[in-house]
Structures are given as C-alpha cells and as structure tokens.
C-alpha positions as CSV (number, residue, x, y, z in Angstrom):
1,M,-128.4,75.8,28.5
2,R,-126.6,72.6,29.3
3,D,-124.8,74.2,32.2
4,K,-128.2,75.4,33.6
5,L,-129.6,71.9,33.4
6,M,-126.5,70.5,35.1
7,L,-126.9,73.1,37.8
8,L,-130.5,72.1,38.2
9,V,-129.6,68.5,38.7
10,V,-127.0,69.4,41.3
11,L,-129.5,71.5,43.2
12,V,-132.1,68.8,43.2
13,G,-129.5,66.4,44.4
14,L,-128.6,68.7,47.2
15,I,-132.2,69.0,48.2
16,F,-133.0,65.3,48.2
17,G,-129.7,63.8,48.7
18,L,-129.9,62.3,45.2
19,S,-127.1,61.2,43.0
20,A,-126.4,63.0,39.7
21,S,-128.1,60.0,38.0
22,A,-131.5,60.7,39.6
23,L,-134.4,60.8,37.2
24,E,-137.7,62.6,37.6
25,Y,-141.2,61.9,36.6
26,S,-144.3,64.0,36.9
27,P,-147.8,62.7,36.5
28,D,-150.7,64.9,35.4
29,C,-151.3,67.7,37.8
30,A,-154.5,68.0,39.8
31,E,-156.4,71.3,39.4
32,F,-159.6,73.1,40.0
33,S,-160.6,76.5,38.6
34,N,-163.2,79.2,39.1
35,K,-164.6,77.7,42.3
36,T,-166.2,79.9,44.9
37,T,-164.5,79.9,48.2
38,D,-165.8,78.3,51.4
39,W,-165.7,74.8,50.0
40,N,-163.6,71.7,50.2
41,R,-163.0,69.0,47.7
42,T,-160.6,66.2,47.0
43,L,-157.9,66.3,44.3
44,S,-155.7,63.4,43.4
45,V,-152.6,62.6,41.3
46,D,-151.1,59.2,40.4
47,K,-148.8,57.6,42.9
48,F,-145.2,56.8,41.9
49,D,-145.0,53.7,39.7
50,P,-142.5,51.4,41.4
51,S,-141.6,49.8,38.1
52,L,-139.6,52.9,37.3
53,G,-137.2,52.3,40.2
54,V,-136.5,53.5,43.7
55,L,-138.2,56.7,44.9
56,K,-135.7,59.1,46.4
57,G,-137.8,62.2,46.9
58,V,-141.1,64.0,46.3
59,K,-141.7,67.6,45.4
60,V,-145.1,69.2,45.6
61,S,-145.7,72.4,43.7
62,A,-148.8,74.4,44.4
63,D,-150.0,77.4,42.3
64,A,-153.1,79.2,43.5
65,C,-155.0,82.3,42.5
66,A,-158.0,84.1,44.1
67,S,-160.1,86.8,42.5
68,Q,-162.8,88.9,44.2
69,L,-165.6,91.2,42.9
70,F,-166.8,93.4,45.8
71,M,-169.8,95.7,45.4
72,L,-171.3,98.0,48.1
73,D,-174.4,100.2,48.0
74,S,-174.9,102.7,50.8
75,E,-178.2,102.7,52.6
76,D,-177.2,105.5,55.0
77,S,-178.9,108.8,54.9
78,E,-175.6,110.5,55.4
79,P,-172.3,110.3,53.6
80,Q,-170.2,107.6,55.0
81,C,-166.7,106.0,54.6
82,W,-165.8,102.3,54.7
83,T,-162.7,100.2,55.0
84,V,-162.9,96.8,53.2
85,V,-160.2,94.1,54.0
86,T,-160.1,91.0,51.9
87,N,-158.1,87.8,52.3
88,A,-158.1,84.2,51.0
89,W,-156.2,81.0,51.7
90,L,-156.2,77.4,50.4
91,S,-155.1,74.4,52.4
92,A,-154.3,70.9,51.0
93,A,-153.9,68.0,53.4
94,M,-150.8,66.1,52.5
95,P,-150.2,62.3,53.0
96,D,-148.0,63.0,56.1
97,G,-151.0,64.6,57.8
98,K,-149.7,68.1,57.5
99,D,-151.4,70.9,55.6
100,F,-149.8,72.6,52.7
101,V,-151.3,76.1,53.0
102,L,-151.1,78.9,50.4
103,S,-152.2,82.3,51.8
104,L,-152.9,85.2,49.4
105,P,-151.8,88.7,50.3
106,E,-154.3,90.7,52.3
107,K,-155.8,93.7,50.4
108,T,-157.4,96.9,52.0
109,N,-159.7,99.3,50.2
110,Q,-160.9,102.5,51.8
111,F,-163.6,104.7,50.2
112,C,-166.4,107.2,51.0
113,L,-169.8,107.4,49.5
114,S,-172.6,109.9,49.4
115,A,-175.9,109.4,51.2
116,D,-178.2,106.8,49.8
117,L,-179.7,108.1,46.6
118,D,-182.1,105.2,45.8
119,E,-184.7,103.2,47.6
120,E,-183.5,99.9,46.2
121,P,-179.8,99.1,46.0
122,D,-178.7,99.2,42.4
123,F,-175.0,99.4,43.0
124,K,-174.8,102.4,40.8
125,G,-174.1,106.0,41.3
126,D,-172.2,107.9,43.9
127,D,-173.7,105.9,46.7
128,S,-172.1,102.7,45.5
129,F,-168.5,101.4,45.2
130,S,-167.0,98.3,43.6
131,F,-163.6,96.8,43.0
132,F,-162.1,93.7,41.5
133,I,-158.9,92.2,42.8
134,K,-156.9,89.1,41.8
135,E,-153.9,87.7,43.6
136,C,-151.7,84.6,42.8
137,V,-149.2,82.8,44.9
138,K,-147.1,79.7,44.4
139,D,-144.9,77.5,46.7
140,E,-143.3,74.1,46.7
141,R,-142.4,71.6,49.4
142,T,-140.4,68.4,49.6
143,Y,-141.5,65.2,51.3
144,N,-139.6,62.2,52.6
145,D,-142.5,60.0,53.8
146,L,-142.0,58.0,50.6
147,E,-144.1,55.0,51.5
148,N,-147.3,57.1,51.2
149,W,-146.4,58.2,47.7
150,I,-145.8,54.8,46.1
151,G,-148.5,53.2,44.0
152,P,-150.6,51.8,42.6
153,G,-153.5,54.1,43.0
154,K,-153.8,57.8,43.7
155,V,-152.5,60.3,46.2
156,E,-155.4,62.3,47.5
157,F,-155.4,65.9,48.7
158,R,-158.3,67.3,50.7
159,V,-158.3,70.9,49.6
160,I,-160.1,73.7,51.5
161,A,-160.6,77.2,50.1
162,K,-161.6,80.1,52.3
163,G,-162.2,83.7,51.5
164,I,-162.6,86.4,54.1
165,T,-164.1,90.0,53.6
166,D,-164.2,92.4,56.6
167,V,-166.1,95.6,56.1
168,A,-165.6,98.5,58.7
169,G,-167.8,101.5,58.7
170,S,-171.5,102.3,58.7
171,S,-173.6,99.3,59.0
172,S,-176.2,100.6,56.6
173,F,-175.2,99.1,53.3
174,D,-175.9,96.3,50.9
175,Q,-173.1,94.3,49.5
176,R,-172.4,91.7,46.9
177,V,-169.2,89.6,47.1
178,R,-168.0,87.0,44.6
179,T,-164.7,85.3,45.4
180,F,-163.3,82.6,43.1
181,A,-160.3,80.4,43.6
182,N,-158.0,78.4,41.3
183,E,-155.4,75.9,42.4
184,T,-153.1,73.5,40.7
185,I,-151.1,70.9,42.6
186,C,-148.2,69.2,40.7
187,V,-146.1,66.4,42.0
188,T,-142.6,65.6,40.8
189,Y,-141.1,62.2,41.8
190,Y,-137.3,61.9,41.9
191,Y,-136.1,58.4,41.5
192,E,-133.2,56.2,40.5
193,S,-133.6,53.4,38.0
194,C,-132.8,49.9,39.2
195,D,-131.6,48.9,35.8
196,D,-127.9,48.1,36.2
197,G,-127.3,48.0,32.5
198,L,-126.7,44.3,32.5
199,W,-129.1,42.1,30.5
200,C,-127.7,38.8,31.7
201,N,-128.6,39.1,35.3
202,G,-132.2,39.7,34.6
203,I,-134.5,42.7,34.8
204,E,-134.2,44.4,38.1
205,T,-137.5,45.4,39.7
206,S,-138.4,47.6,42.6
207,N,-141.0,47.9,45.3
208,G,-140.4,51.7,45.1
209,L,-138.1,51.7,48.2
210,I,-135.4,49.2,47.3
211,C,-134.2,47.5,44.1
212,L,-134.9,43.8,43.8
213,P,-132.6,41.6,41.7
214,G,-133.8,40.3,38.4
215,T,-134.0,36.6,37.4
216,P,-131.3,35.7,35.0
217,P,-132.6,34.4,31.7
218,D,-132.7,30.6,31.4
219,C,-130.3,30.1,28.5
220,S,-130.5,26.3,28.5
221,D,-131.6,25.1,25.0
222,G,-131.8,21.5,26.1
223,I,-129.0,20.6,23.6
224,E,-126.3,18.8,25.6
225,C,-123.5,19.6,23.2
226,T,-124.0,23.4,23.1
227,I,-122.3,25.8,25.4
228,D,-125.2,28.0,26.6
229,F,-124.3,31.5,27.7
230,C,-125.8,34.9,27.9
231,N,-124.2,37.5,25.6
232,E,-124.1,40.8,27.3
233,E,-123.1,42.6,24.0
234,T,-126.2,41.3,22.1
235,D,-128.6,41.1,25.0
236,R,-129.6,37.6,24.2
237,C,-128.9,33.9,25.0
238,E,-126.5,32.3,22.6
239,H,-125.6,28.6,22.1
240,R,-122.2,27.8,20.8
241,A,-121.8,24.3,19.4
242,D,-119.0,22.4,21.0
243,D,-118.0,19.4,19.0
244,S,-115.8,18.1,21.8
245,K,-118.9,17.3,23.8
246,C,-120.0,14.8,21.1
247,D,-116.6,13.0,20.8
248,D,-117.1,9.3,21.5
249,G,-113.4,8.7,21.7
250,L,-113.3,6.7,18.5
251,W,-111.4,8.0,15.6
252,C,-112.4,5.5,13.0
253,N,-116.2,6.4,12.9
254,G,-115.4,10.0,12.1
255,A,-115.5,13.2,14.0
256,E,-118.8,13.7,15.6
257,T,-120.2,17.2,15.4
258,C,-122.6,19.3,17.3
259,D,-125.7,20.7,15.5
260,P,-127.0,23.6,17.6
261,A,-130.6,22.5,16.8
262,K,-130.4,18.7,16.6
263,G,-127.6,17.9,19.0
264,C,-124.8,15.5,18.4
265,Q,-124.5,14.2,14.9
266,P,-122.5,11.1,13.9
267,G,-119.2,11.7,12.1
268,T,-118.3,10.5,8.6
269,P,-115.8,7.6,8.8
270,P,-112.5,8.5,7.1
271,D,-112.1,7.2,3.5
272,C,-109.1,4.9,3.9
273,N,-109.1,3.8,0.3
274,D,-105.6,4.5,-1.1
275,G,-106.5,3.4,-4.6
276,I,-103.9,0.6,-4.4
277,E,-105.8,-2.6,-5.2
278,C,-103.3,-4.9,-3.4
279,T,-103.3,-3.1,0.0
280,I,-105.6,-3.9,2.8
281,D,-107.0,-0.6,3.8
282,F,-108.1,-0.2,7.4
283,C,-108.5,2.4,10.1
284,N,-106.3,1.9,13.1
285,E,-108.1,3.0,16.2
286,E,-104.8,2.8,18.2
287,T,-102.9,5.3,16.0
288,D,-105.9,7.3,14.9
289,R,-105.1,7.1,11.2
290,C,-105.7,5.1,8.1
291,E,-103.2,2.4,7.4
292,H,-102.5,0.3,4.3
293,R,-101.1,-3.1,4.7
294,P,-99.5,-4.6,1.6
295,D,-101.0,-8.1,0.7
296,D,-98.7,-9.9,-1.8
297,S,-101.4,-12.5,-2.2
298,K,-103.6,-10.0,-4.1
299,C,-100.8,-9.7,-6.7
300,D,-100.2,-13.5,-7.2
301,D,-100.9,-14.4,-10.8
302,G,-100.7,-18.1,-10.1
303,I,-97.6,-18.6,-12.1
304,F,-94.6,-19.8,-10.1
305,C,-92.0,-19.5,-12.7
306,N,-92.2,-15.8,-13.2
307,G,-91.4,-15.2,-9.5
308,A,-93.5,-14.1,-6.5
309,E,-95.3,-10.9,-7.3
310,T,-95.2,-8.4,-4.4
311,C,-97.4,-5.5,-3.3
312,D,-95.8,-2.1,-3.0
313,P,-98.0,0.2,-0.8
314,V,-97.3,3.1,-3.2
315,E,-96.9,1.6,-6.6
316,G,-99.2,-1.4,-6.3
317,C,-98.4,-4.9,-7.7
318,L,-94.8,-5.3,-8.8
319,P,-93.7,-8.3,-11.0
320,G,-91.8,-11.1,-9.2
321,T,-88.2,-12.1,-9.9
322,P,-88.2,-15.5,-11.7
323,P,-86.4,-18.1,-9.7
324,D,-82.7,-18.7,-10.6
325,C,-82.8,-22.3,-11.8
326,N,-79.1,-22.3,-12.7
327,D,-77.4,-25.2,-10.9
328,N,-74.0,-24.4,-12.4
329,I,-73.9,-27.8,-13.9
330,E,-73.1,-27.1,-17.5
331,C,-74.5,-30.3,-18.9
332,T,-78.0,-30.0,-17.3
333,I,-80.9,-28.4,-18.9
334,D,-82.2,-26.0,-16.1
335,F,-85.8,-25.1,-16.3
336,C,-88.7,-24.0,-14.1
337,N,-91.5,-26.6,-13.9
338,E,-94.8,-24.8,-13.6
339,E,-96.5,-28.1,-12.7
340,T,-94.3,-28.8,-9.7
341,D,-93.6,-25.2,-8.8
342,R,-89.9,-25.8,-8.6
343,C,-86.7,-25.7,-10.6
344,E,-85.6,-28.9,-12.2
345,H,-82.3,-29.9,-13.9
346,R,-82.5,-32.5,-16.7
347,P,-79.1,-34.2,-17.6
348,D,-78.2,-33.8,-21.2
349,D,-75.5,-36.3,-22.2
350,S,-75.2,-34.6,-25.5
351,K,-73.6,-31.6,-23.8
352,C,-70.8,-33.9,-22.6
353,D,-70.1,-35.6,-26.0
354,D,-66.5,-34.9,-27.0
355,G,-67.2,-36.1,-30.5
356,I,-64.9,-39.1,-30.1
357,F,-66.6,-42.5,-30.3
358,C,-63.7,-44.6,-29.2
359,N,-63.3,-43.2,-25.7
360,G,-66.9,-44.1,-24.9
361,A,-70.1,-42.1,-24.6
362,E,-69.7,-39.3,-22.0
363,T,-72.7,-38.9,-19.7
364,C,-74.1,-36.0,-17.6
365,D,-74.4,-36.4,-13.9
366,P,-76.9,-33.8,-12.5
367,V,-74.6,-33.4,-9.5
368,E,-71.0,-33.9,-10.8
369,G,-71.5,-32.8,-14.4
370,C,-70.0,-34.5,-17.3
371,L,-68.5,-38.0,-16.7
372,L,-66.1,-39.8,-19.0
373,G,-67.5,-42.4,-21.1
374,T,-66.5,-46.1,-21.1
375,P,-64.6,-47.0,-24.3
376,P,-66.3,-49.7,-26.3
377,D,-65.2,-53.3,-25.7
378,C,-63.9,-54.4,-29.2
379,N,-62.8,-57.8,-28.0
380,D,-64.5,-60.4,-30.3
381,N,-62.8,-63.3,-28.4
382,I,-61.3,-64.4,-31.7
383,E,-57.6,-64.6,-30.7
384,C,-56.3,-64.3,-34.2
385,T,-58.1,-61.0,-34.9
386,I,-56.7,-57.7,-34.3
387,D,-59.5,-55.8,-32.4
388,F,-59.5,-52.0,-32.7
389,C,-62.0,-49.1,-32.6
390,N,-62.3,-47.3,-35.8
391,E,-62.9,-43.6,-35.1
392,E,-63.8,-43.0,-38.7
393,T,-66.6,-45.5,-38.7
394,D,-67.5,-45.2,-35.0
395,E,-67.4,-48.9,-34.6
396,C,-65.2,-51.8,-33.5
397,E,-63.5,-53.6,-36.2
398,H,-61.6,-57.0,-36.2
399,S,-58.8,-57.5,-38.7
400,P,-57.8,-61.3,-39.2
401,D,-54.1,-61.8,-38.6
402,D,-53.0,-65.2,-40.0
403,S,-49.7,-64.9,-38.4
404,K,-51.4,-65.4,-35.1
405,C,-52.5,-68.8,-36.3
406,D,-49.0,-70.0,-37.7
407,D,-47.9,-73.1,-35.8
408,G,-44.5,-73.0,-37.4
409,L,-45.1,-76.1,-39.5
410,W,-44.9,-75.7,-43.1
411,C,-46.0,-79.1,-44.0
412,N,-49.3,-78.8,-42.6
413,G,-50.0,-75.9,-44.6
414,A,-50.4,-72.2,-43.9
415,E,-52.9,-71.7,-41.1
416,T,-55.4,-68.9,-41.7
417,C,-57.5,-66.7,-39.4
418,D,-61.2,-66.6,-39.9
419,P,-62.6,-63.5,-38.2
420,V,-65.5,-65.5,-37.1
421,K,-64.1,-69.0,-36.5
422,G,-60.7,-68.1,-35.6
423,C,-57.6,-69.9,-36.7
424,Q,-58.2,-72.4,-39.5
425,P,-55.7,-75.2,-40.4
426,G,-53.7,-74.8,-43.5
427,T,-53.7,-77.1,-46.5
428,P,-50.7,-79.3,-46.6
429,P,-48.7,-78.9,-49.8
430,T,-49.2,-81.6,-52.5
431,A,-46.2,-84.0,-53.1
432,M,-44.5,-83.6,-56.5
433,T,-42.7,-86.6,-58.6
434,T,-39.2,-85.9,-59.6
435,S,-38.1,-87.3,-63.1
436,S,-34.6,-88.2,-64.0
437,A,-32.9,-86.4,-66.6
438,P,-32.4,-88.3,-69.8
C-alpha cells in the first residue's frame, strides 16, 4: 500500500511539476442530483485557503450520470417501426473561461409496433414501447490559472445540462420522455506548505502564490542583564541570566547577580571577619580579597614591664617579652619601673661589702660597679696614742703609749699618756733623808 501511495505522489508531481513534499486539500464537492435536463445552474466550491501555503496545481474531477425514461404510443392505423436516438451532455464553465464538457454515450433503440389499438394513448399494449437507460461518465482536468482559484470566497461553475432525443419513423405517435441528470464536481488543490520548520524566524505566510517570511518573535524581556534568545528546540523565547552584565567592577560589595525577573541584584559583601580580635579586617579592592592587618595596639595590656604584646594574624594576641633590665653591674638592683615605663638600676652598696670594716665601706657605682671603700681615719691627733682599727670591734681604737711622752728625765717624774689630753708630766720623785749608821 505504501508503494502505491508513493507512486501516486510521484505521478501527481509529474503532472503538476510538484515536489515530493506537495500536499493536497479537497473542499466539499459541489453536486446536484435528479435534475431534469435543459437547465443551467451555478455550483460552487471553496477557493484555496492561502494560509495553507503556495498553490501549485488544481485538479477538477467531474462525475456525471444521465437517465432517461422513454415511452411511445402509436397513433398510426398501420403497424410501424421507429428508431429512437438519445444523447445527453453536461457542460461546466471553468474560471479560465473554458468549458469542461462531459458527453454521455449515444444510445439507439429500434422497435416496431402494431397499429393503434386505442383511441387515447395509454402507453400500454402492443401499440406502445418504453425503455429506460442510464449512462455515467467521469473525467478530470488540471488547471494552472492559479490566481482564479485562490480565496477567500467560492469558485463558481455555471453548469448546463442538455438531453437530446431523436425519433425517426412514423409521425403518428405520442411520447413521454423524462431525462434526469446528476453531476458531482470535486476540486483538489495541490500545494506546498510555507512552514520551513523553524520557529524562531516567525510563522511564514502565503498569498497563495508565494511564501512570505514570518516575523521573528520579539524575545526581549526588558531585563537588561538577561541574554534573550529564541530556542529552536523548545519553540519558545528563553532568557538566560548573565551575572557578568550586572558586575559593577567592585569586588568588595559582593558579586552582583542577575534575576531573570527582577534584573540586577546587589551582591553580598564578603565576610572578612577572621575571628582574630586583634586584626583589622578589611576588603582590599585592589587585590580583590579580604585582608587582615595585625594591630599590636589591640593586644596592649597597658603594662610595660611584661613586654610589648603583639598580634599574630593567625593565633591572635601573643604575650610580650619582658624587657631585659640586666645592666651587667652586679651590685645594682635591676628592675622595671612600671610608673616610668623603663628599666632602672638602683645601686646596692651592700652587694659590695667585703665584710672588712677597716678597709672602709665599699660602694656601688651604677656604671663602674663596686668601688673600694675609704679606710676609717683613726688619727685622734693625740701624739702619744697608738691609733689603730680594730676589725673585731669595727671601730678605731687609741691605745696610750707612755713611752711616747718620756722626755728622758727621770727626776721630773715619769711622763704619762692621757688618751684624751695627751702626754702628761710625771711626778718628780720625793727626796729621802739618809741617816748615819751608829
């Protein structure tokens, strides 16, 4: 069956010069039936609808039948013979001005009848004869005057039906003839669709003779950040959001996005908080990243003597290193003075004390260290005393030395040394009386 259809398409293409893709369309046929001959009337069918495409050819098929009832009653006093010839044709005027004529076959009937047997024709008995014939014929034609077949409206056919009956023989007879005609006219339009199968170039239209380009759909959605395009696969306009069209070139206010309904939407600024309390968190527009600058001042506990606290960008505040107040002077007391925010070095003489009193009190110089002491001056300015430092008593002592007062004179007595007054004169010896022996 498929092969037959393909063959039919090929044959139609050969007739009309159509491509294998040609389509066909047939409106309702125009017809009349059981009409007596010798009349004319107008039939019509719909014109080709140009919205279907481009008309390539027209085929008109006509199918006609004619039937005739013929009755003859002899009025002749003698037997007679007759020859009856019947014929019929139908003609339809086409839009090109030419007639499409269907002629039915001519039929001949010969017969003989007895003399008239009745006064009034009753079309009965041996003096009468009747016959009924029916003939049908069909034909088709093609037309290329396409403009006349394109709608809107109707294509009209002026149809004329004609029946002819010739009777040869005696002229003495009565006859009754009834001729009826039927005709059906069908039109088939062969056309090609203008639809190129593409949705995005619009719906192609036609004036019936040529295709007219369609108007592409307006895919603009009025949203400046969408890429508007026609999707041939889905047969619709689509709108692809393109965030890059919203980019204001600033990194630190976040990445702007495109909402296909609302347009460009502001971005969310990056959260630059690193959770380290001593860093200054900020967004660097030049490097397009968050940065965290350590700020040692945020770690300062206000105490100088435990060192300067520092901020580590990863670990946070780190304790400072106390200042090294060691001046390498062993006799100073090195300490950090929180009030003055500096190291101080207090001399401590006790650190220089060698435990010996008589060589003097050693002292501490904050630069040179321990300095030797000055031995105590034990001179009491009493020339007869022996001045010396007593290490056991940690004091100067003065021991009187009478010998230092001796003037070498015995008679004036023995001089003595007073530790306060110095040399003191001696007491002369007392004179003694010498008695004579008896």
